Coordinates of C-alpha atoms and ligand atoms in Angstrom, one line a residue:
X819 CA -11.3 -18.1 -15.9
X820 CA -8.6 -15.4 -16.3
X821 CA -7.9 -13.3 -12.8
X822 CA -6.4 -10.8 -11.8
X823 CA -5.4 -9.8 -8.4
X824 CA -4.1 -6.6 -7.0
X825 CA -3.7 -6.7 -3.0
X826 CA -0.5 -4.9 -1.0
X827 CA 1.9 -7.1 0.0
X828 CA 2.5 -6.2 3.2
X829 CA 1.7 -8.3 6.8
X830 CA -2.1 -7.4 7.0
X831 CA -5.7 -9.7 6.9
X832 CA -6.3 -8.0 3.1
X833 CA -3.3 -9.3 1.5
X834 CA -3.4 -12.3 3.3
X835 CA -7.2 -12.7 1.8
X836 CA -5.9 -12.0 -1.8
X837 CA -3.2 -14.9 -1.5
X838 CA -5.0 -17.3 -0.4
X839 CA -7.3 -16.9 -2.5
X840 CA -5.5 -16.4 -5.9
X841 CA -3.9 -19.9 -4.4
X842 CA -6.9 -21.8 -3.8
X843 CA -8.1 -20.3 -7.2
X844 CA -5.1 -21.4 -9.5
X845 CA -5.0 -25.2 -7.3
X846 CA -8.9 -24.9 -9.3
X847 CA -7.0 -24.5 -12.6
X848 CA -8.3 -20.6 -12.9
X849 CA -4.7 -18.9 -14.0
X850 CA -4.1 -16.1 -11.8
X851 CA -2.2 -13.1 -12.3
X852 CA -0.9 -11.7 -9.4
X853 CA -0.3 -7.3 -9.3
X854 CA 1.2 -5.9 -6.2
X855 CA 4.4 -3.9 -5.2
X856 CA 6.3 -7.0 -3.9
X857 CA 5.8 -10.2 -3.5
X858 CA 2.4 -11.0 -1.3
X859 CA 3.6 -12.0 1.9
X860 CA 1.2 -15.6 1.8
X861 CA 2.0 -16.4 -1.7
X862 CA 4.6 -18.8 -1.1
X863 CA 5.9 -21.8 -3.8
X864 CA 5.4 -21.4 -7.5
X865 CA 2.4 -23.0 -9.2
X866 CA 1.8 -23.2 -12.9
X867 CA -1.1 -21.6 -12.5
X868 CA 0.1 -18.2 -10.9
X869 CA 1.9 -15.5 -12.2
X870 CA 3.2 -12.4 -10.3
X871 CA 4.0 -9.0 -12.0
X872 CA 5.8 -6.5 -9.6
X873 CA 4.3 -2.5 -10.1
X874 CA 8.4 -0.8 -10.9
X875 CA 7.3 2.8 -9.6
X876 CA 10.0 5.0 -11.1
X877 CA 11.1 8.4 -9.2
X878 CA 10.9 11.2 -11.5
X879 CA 12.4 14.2 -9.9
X880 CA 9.9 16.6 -10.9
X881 CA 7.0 14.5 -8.7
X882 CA 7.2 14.2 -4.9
X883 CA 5.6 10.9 -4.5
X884 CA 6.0 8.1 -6.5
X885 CA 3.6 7.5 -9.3
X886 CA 2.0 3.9 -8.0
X887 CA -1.4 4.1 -9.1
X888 CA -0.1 5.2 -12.5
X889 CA 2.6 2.1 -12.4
X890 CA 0.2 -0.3 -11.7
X891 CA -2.4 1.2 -14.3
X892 CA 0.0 0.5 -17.0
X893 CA 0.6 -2.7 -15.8
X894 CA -2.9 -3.9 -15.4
X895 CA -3.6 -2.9 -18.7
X896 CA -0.3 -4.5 -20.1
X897 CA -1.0 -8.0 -18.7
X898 CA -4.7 -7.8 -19.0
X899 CA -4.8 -7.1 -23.2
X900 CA -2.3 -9.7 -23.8
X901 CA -3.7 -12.0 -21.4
X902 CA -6.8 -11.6 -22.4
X903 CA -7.7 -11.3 -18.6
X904 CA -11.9 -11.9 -17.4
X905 CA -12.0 -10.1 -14.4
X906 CA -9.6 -7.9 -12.5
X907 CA -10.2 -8.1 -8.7
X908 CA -9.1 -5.1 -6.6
X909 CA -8.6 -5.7 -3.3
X910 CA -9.4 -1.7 -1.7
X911 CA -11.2 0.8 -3.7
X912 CA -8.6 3.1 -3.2
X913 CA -5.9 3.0 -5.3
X914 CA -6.6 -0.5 -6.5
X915 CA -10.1 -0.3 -7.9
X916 CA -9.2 3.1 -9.5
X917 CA -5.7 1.7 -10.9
X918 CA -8.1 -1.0 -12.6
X919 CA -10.5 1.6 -13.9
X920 CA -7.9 3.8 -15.5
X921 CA -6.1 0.6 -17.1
X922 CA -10.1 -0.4 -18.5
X923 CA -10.1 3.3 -20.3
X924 CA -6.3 2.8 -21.2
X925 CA -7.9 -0.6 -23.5
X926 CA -11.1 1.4 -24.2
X927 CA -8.8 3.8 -25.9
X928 CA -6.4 1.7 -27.1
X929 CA -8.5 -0.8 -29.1
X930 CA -12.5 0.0 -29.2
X931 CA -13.0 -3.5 -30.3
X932 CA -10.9 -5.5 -27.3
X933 CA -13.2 -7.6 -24.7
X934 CA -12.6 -6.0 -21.7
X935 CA -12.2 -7.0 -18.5
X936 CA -15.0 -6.9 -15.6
X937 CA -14.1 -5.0 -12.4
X938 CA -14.4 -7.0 -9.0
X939 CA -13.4 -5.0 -6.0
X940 CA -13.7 -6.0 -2.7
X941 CA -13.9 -3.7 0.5
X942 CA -11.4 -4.6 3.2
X943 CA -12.1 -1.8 5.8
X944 CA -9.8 0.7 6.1
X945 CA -10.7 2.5 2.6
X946 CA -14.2 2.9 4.3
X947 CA -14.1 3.7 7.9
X948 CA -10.5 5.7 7.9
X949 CA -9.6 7.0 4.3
X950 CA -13.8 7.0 3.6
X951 CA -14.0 9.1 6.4
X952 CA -11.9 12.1 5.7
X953 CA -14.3 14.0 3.4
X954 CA -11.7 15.0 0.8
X955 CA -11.3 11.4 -0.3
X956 CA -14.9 10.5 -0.3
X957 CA -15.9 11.2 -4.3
X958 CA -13.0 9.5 -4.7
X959 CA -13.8 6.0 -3.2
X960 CA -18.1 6.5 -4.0
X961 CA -16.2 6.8 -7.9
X962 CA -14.1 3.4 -7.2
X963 CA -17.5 1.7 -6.0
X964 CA -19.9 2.9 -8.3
X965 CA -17.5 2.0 -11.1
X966 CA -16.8 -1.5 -10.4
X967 CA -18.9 -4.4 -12.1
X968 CA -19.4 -6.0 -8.9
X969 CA -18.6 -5.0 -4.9
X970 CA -18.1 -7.4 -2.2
X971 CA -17.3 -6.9 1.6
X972 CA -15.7 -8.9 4.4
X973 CA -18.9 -8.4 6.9
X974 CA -22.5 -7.3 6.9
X975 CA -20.8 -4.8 9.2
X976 CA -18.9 -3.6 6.7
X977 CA -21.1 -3.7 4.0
X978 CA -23.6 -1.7 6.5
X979 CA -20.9 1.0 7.0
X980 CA -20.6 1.6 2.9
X981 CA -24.4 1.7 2.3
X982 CA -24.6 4.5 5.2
X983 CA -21.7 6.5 4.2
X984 CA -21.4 6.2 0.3
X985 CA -24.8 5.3 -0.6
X986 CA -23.5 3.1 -3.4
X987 CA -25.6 2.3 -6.9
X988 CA -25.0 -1.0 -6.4
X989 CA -25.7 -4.1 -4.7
X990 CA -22.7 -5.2 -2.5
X991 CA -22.3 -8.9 -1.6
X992 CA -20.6 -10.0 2.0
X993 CA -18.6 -12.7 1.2
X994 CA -16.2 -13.3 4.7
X995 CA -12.8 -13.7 5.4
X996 CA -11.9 -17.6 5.2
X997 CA -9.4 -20.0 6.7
X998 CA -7.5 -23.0 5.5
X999 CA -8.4 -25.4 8.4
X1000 CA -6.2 -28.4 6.9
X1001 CA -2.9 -25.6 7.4
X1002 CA -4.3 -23.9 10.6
X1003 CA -5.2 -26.3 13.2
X1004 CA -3.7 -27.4 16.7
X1005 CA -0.5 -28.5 15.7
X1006 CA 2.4 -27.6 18.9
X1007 CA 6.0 -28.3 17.2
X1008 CA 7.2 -30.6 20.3
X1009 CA 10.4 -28.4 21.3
X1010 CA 8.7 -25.2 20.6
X1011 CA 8.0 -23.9 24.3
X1012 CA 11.7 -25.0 25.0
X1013 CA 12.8 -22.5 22.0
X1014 CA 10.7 -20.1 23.3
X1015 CA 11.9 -20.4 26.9
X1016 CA 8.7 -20.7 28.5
X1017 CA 7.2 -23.1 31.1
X1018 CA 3.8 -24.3 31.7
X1019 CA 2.7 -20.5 32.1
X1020 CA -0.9 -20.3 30.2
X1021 CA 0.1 -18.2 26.9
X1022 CA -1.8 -14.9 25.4
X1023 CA -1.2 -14.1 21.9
X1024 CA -2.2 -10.7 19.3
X1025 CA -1.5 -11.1 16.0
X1026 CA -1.7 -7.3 14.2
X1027 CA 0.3 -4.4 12.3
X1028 CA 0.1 -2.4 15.5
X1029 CA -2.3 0.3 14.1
X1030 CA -3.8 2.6 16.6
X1031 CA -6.9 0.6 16.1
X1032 CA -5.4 -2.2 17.2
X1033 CA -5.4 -0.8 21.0
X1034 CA -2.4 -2.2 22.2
X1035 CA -1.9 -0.5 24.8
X1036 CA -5.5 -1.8 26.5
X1037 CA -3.7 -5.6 25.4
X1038 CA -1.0 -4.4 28.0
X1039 CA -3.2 -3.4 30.6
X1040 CA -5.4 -6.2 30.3
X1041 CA -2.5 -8.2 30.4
X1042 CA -0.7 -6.6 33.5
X1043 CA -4.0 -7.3 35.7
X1044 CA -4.7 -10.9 34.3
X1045 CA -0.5 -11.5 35.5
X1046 CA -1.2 -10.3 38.9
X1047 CA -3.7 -13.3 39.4
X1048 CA -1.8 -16.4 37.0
X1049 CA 1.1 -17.0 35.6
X1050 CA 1.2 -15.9 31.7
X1051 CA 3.4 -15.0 29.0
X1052 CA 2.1 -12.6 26.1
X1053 CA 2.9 -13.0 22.8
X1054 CA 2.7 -9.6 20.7
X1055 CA 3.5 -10.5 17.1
X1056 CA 3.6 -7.8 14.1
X1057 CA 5.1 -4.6 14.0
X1058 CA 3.7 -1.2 13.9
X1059 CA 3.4 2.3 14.5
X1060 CA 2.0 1.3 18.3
X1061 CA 4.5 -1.0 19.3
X1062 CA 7.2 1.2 21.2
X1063 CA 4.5 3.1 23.1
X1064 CA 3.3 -0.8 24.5
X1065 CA 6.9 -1.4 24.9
X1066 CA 7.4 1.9 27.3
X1067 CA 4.0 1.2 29.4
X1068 CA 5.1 -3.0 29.6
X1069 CA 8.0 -1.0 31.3
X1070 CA 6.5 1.2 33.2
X1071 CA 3.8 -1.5 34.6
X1072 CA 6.7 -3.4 35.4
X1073 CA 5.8 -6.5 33.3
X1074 CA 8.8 -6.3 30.2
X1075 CA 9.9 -9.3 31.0
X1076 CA 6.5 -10.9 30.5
X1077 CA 5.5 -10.0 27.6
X1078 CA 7.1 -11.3 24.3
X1079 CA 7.5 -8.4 21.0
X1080 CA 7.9 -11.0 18.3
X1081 CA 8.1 -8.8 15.5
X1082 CA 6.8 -10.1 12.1
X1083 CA 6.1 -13.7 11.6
X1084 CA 5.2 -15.1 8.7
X1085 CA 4.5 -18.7 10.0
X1086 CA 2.0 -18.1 13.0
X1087 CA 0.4 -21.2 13.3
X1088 CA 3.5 -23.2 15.8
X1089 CA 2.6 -20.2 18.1
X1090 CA -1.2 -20.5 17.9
X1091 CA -0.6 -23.9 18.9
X1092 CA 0.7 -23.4 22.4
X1093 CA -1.5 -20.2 23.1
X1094 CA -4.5 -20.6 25.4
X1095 CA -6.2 -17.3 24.2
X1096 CA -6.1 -14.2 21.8
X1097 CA -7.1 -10.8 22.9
X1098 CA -8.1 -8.3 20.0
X1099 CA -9.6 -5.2 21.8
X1100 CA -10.1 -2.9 18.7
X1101 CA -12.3 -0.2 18.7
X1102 CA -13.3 -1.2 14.7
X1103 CA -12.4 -4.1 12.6
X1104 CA -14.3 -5.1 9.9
X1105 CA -13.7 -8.9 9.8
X1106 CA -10.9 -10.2 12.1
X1107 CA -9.2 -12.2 10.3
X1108 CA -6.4 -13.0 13.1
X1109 CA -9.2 -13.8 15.0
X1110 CA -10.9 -16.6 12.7
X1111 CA -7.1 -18.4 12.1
X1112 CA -6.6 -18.4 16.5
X1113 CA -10.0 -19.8 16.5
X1114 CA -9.2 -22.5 13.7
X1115 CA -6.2 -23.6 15.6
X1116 CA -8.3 -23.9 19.1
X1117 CA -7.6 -20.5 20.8
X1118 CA -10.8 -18.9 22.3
X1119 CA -10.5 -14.8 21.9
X1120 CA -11.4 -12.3 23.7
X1121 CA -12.6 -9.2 21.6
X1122 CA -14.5 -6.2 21.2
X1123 CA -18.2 -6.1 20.3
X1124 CA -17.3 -4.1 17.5
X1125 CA -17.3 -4.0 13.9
X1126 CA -17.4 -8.0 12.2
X1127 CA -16.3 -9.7 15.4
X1128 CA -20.0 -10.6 16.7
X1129 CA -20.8 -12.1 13.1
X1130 CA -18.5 -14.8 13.7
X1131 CA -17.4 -14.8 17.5
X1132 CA -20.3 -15.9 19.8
X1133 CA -19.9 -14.4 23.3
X1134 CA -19.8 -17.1 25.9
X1135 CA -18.9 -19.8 23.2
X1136 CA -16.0 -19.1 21.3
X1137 CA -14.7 -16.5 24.0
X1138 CA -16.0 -13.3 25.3
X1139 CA -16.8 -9.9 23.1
X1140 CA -17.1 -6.9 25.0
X1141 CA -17.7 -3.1 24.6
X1142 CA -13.7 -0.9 23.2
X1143 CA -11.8 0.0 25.7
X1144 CA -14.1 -2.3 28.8
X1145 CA -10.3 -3.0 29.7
X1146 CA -11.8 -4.5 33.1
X1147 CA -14.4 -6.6 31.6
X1148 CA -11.9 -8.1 29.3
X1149 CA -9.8 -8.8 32.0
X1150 CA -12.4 -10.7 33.9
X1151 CA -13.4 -13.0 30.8
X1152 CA -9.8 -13.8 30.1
X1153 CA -9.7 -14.9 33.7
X1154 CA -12.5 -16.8 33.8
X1155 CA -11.3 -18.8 30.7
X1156 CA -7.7 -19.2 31.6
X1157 CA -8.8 -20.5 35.3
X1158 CA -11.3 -23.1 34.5
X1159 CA -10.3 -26.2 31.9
X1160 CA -13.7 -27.1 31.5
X1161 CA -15.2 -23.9 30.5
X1162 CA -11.5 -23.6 28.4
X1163 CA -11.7 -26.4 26.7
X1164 CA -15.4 -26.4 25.7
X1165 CA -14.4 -22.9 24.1
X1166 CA -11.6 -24.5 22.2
X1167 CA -13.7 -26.9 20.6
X1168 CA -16.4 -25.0 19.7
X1169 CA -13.3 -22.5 17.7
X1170 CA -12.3 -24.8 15.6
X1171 CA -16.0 -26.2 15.2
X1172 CA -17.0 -22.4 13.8
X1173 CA -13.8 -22.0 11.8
X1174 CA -14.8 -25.3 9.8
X1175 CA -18.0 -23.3 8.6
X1176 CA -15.4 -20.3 7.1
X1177 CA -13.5 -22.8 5.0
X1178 CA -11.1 -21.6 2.3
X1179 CA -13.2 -24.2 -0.2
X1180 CA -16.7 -22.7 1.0
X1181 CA -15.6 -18.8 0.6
X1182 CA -13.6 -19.7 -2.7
X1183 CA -16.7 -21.2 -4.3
X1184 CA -18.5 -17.7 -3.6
X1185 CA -15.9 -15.9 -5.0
X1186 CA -16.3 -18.2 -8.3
X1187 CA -19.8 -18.1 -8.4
X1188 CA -19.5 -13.6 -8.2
X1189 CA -17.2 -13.5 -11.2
X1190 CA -19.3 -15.9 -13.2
X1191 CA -22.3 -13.7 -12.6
X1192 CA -19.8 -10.6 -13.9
X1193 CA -19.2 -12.1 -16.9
X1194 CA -22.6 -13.1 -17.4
X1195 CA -23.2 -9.3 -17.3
X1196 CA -26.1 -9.8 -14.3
X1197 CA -24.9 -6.5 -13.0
Ligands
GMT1149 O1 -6.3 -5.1 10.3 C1 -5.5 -4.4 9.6 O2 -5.0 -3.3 10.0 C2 -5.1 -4.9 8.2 C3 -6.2 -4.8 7.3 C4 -5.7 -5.0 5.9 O3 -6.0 -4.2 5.0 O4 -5.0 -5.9 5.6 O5 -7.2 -5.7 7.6 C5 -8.5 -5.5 7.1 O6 -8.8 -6.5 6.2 C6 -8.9 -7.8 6.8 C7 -9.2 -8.8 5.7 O7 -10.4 -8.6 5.1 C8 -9.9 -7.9 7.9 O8 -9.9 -9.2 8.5 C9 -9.5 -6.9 9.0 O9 -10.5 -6.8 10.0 C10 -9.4 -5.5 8.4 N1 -8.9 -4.5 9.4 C11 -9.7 -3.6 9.9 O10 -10.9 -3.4 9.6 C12 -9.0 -2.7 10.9

């Protein structure tokens, strides 16, 4: 088949999704066209198979913001007539799935008798439960939904959440996040904790772009009363629009010099390796991806019942899951795992056991077998 791809490029579970994907998909022999505003931050080396077209947005003084949607229109319709693309695959409704539509009425208009392209979109999250929630966007992303050939979401949670707010006219498909477990396993670099300048100290790690959902400042909390009790080093790595806040209360709790702002890393899986658990308290997340990567590399995780997280994370097996913002709960489950080896280590195995079952290969497959049933015009 002929893809297409359109994903943001920036640090973040969706664009991480896309790459791999479009990877796995080209390493098939698919060819893969990648769309985005940079280059996707997971797309690494050059294959034959891929190719990557940046969206120029042009300032024109007479607009305020810059014409993306409109760019990447263009562009999708560009690559896809001469390419003969089978399927575009936006990643977000909004602007993506909309971009895709426009460029299929751009080739519509263009030349009545081209083949066009089906429209894959798949729901991430935020497009539903933060832009899908501010009722002057909604006609806009029911539109993107309804339009598209074929819908998929990353959780039943999340597929739950667009049935009950859009009401779509379609069937939408869950098909999960997905790890690589041959590139994200337990694999410490031998110097690392030397680099780092730590000790034997047990080590907590969040992986995130420091959105208020995120709740990083409960992280620092939970992590200031786990320190009182053992002795632990947190890793916070990302960046985001939360992180000085954290930074000021790490201060104010006294515990700066504990905790580590990493910034953004594009290699995670050397500090994964030497972390003994991953906290994600946020009050929504539709999959988790972080989550399912710690878990692949041995790290139980500690996280909200919220959102996708019980789909994948079984409480008392792969970690704990309690209710957003049970800052005192959390703090008692990370204890409990960080004190006892046993109980530690049977929850490390059991990770990487569950990760297995969210294999790139297994979720890949899924994604083939959706666009085949496009084309096949089943929908
Ligand atoms: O978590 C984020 O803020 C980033 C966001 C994104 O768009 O990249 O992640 C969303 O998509 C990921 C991949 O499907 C999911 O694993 C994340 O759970 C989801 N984030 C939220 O729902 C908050």
């Amino acid at each position: 088949m002929k893809i297409g791809i359109i994903c943001h490029p920036t640090y973040g579970g969706s664009g991480a999704i896309a790459a791999e994907l479009g990877k796995a998909l080209a390493t098939k022999g698919h060819t893969v066209h990648f769309f985005s505003q940079a280059v996707p931050f997971r797309l690494g080396a050059f294959s034959r198979n891929l190719f990557y077209h940046e969206t120029e947005v042009k300032q024109y003084p007479l607009f305020e913001s810059p014409l993306y949607s409109l760019a990447l229109a263009s562009k999708i319709a560009e690559v896809a007539y001469y390419e003969k693309l089978d399927v575009i695959h936006a990643h977000y409704a909004i602007p993506h799935a909309l971009s895709a539509m426009l460029a299929r009425q751009i080739l519509e208009d263009k030349c009545s008798a081209t083949k066009c392209f089906r429209l894959a979109t798949t729901l991430h999250g935020t497009d539903i439960t933060v832009v899908g929630a501010d009722r002057g966007m909604r006609d806009v992303v029911r539109l993107a939904i309804n339009k598209s050939d074929g819908v998929t979401a990353v959780s039943s949670y999340l597929k739950a959440e667009t049935v009950r707010m859009f009401g779509p006219n379609k069937e939408i498909e869950v098909i999960s996040n997905f790890v690589d477990t041959s590139f994200f396993f337990r694999s410490p670099p031998p110097d690392i904790r030397e680099q780092l300048g730590l000790g034997g100290e047990k080590i907590v790690i969040h992986i995130s772009n420091f959105r208020p959902v995120k709740c990083i400042s409960d992280i620092v909390r939970i992590f200031h009363a786990l320190s009182q009790k053992i002795e632990a080093t947190m890793l916070l790595v990302g960046d985001g629009p939360e992180r000085s806040g954290a930074e000021t209360l790490a201060r104010e709790l006294g515990i700066a010099d504990r905790i580590r702002f990493m910034g953004k890393i594009d290699d995670i899986v050397p500090l994964l390796s030497i972390a003994d658990l991953m906290l994600m308290p946020s009050n929504a997340e539709s999959f988790g991806l972080a989550a399912l990567e710690a878990m692949a590399c041995g790290v139980p995780v500690v996280a909200t019942l919220a959102g996708g997280f019980p789909e994948f994370i079984v409480s008392g097996t792969h970690g704990y899951l309690l209710p957003p913002g049970d800052i005192e709960g959390m703090t008692r489950k990370a204890l409990l795992l960080l004190s006892d080896q046993a109980h530690w280590r049977a929850s490390s195995e059991a990770c990487v056991r569950q990760a297995k079952r969210y294999e790139t290969a297994l979720l890949v497959e899924q994604y083939e077998a959706f666009y085949l049933r496009l084309l096949e015009g089943n929908r």
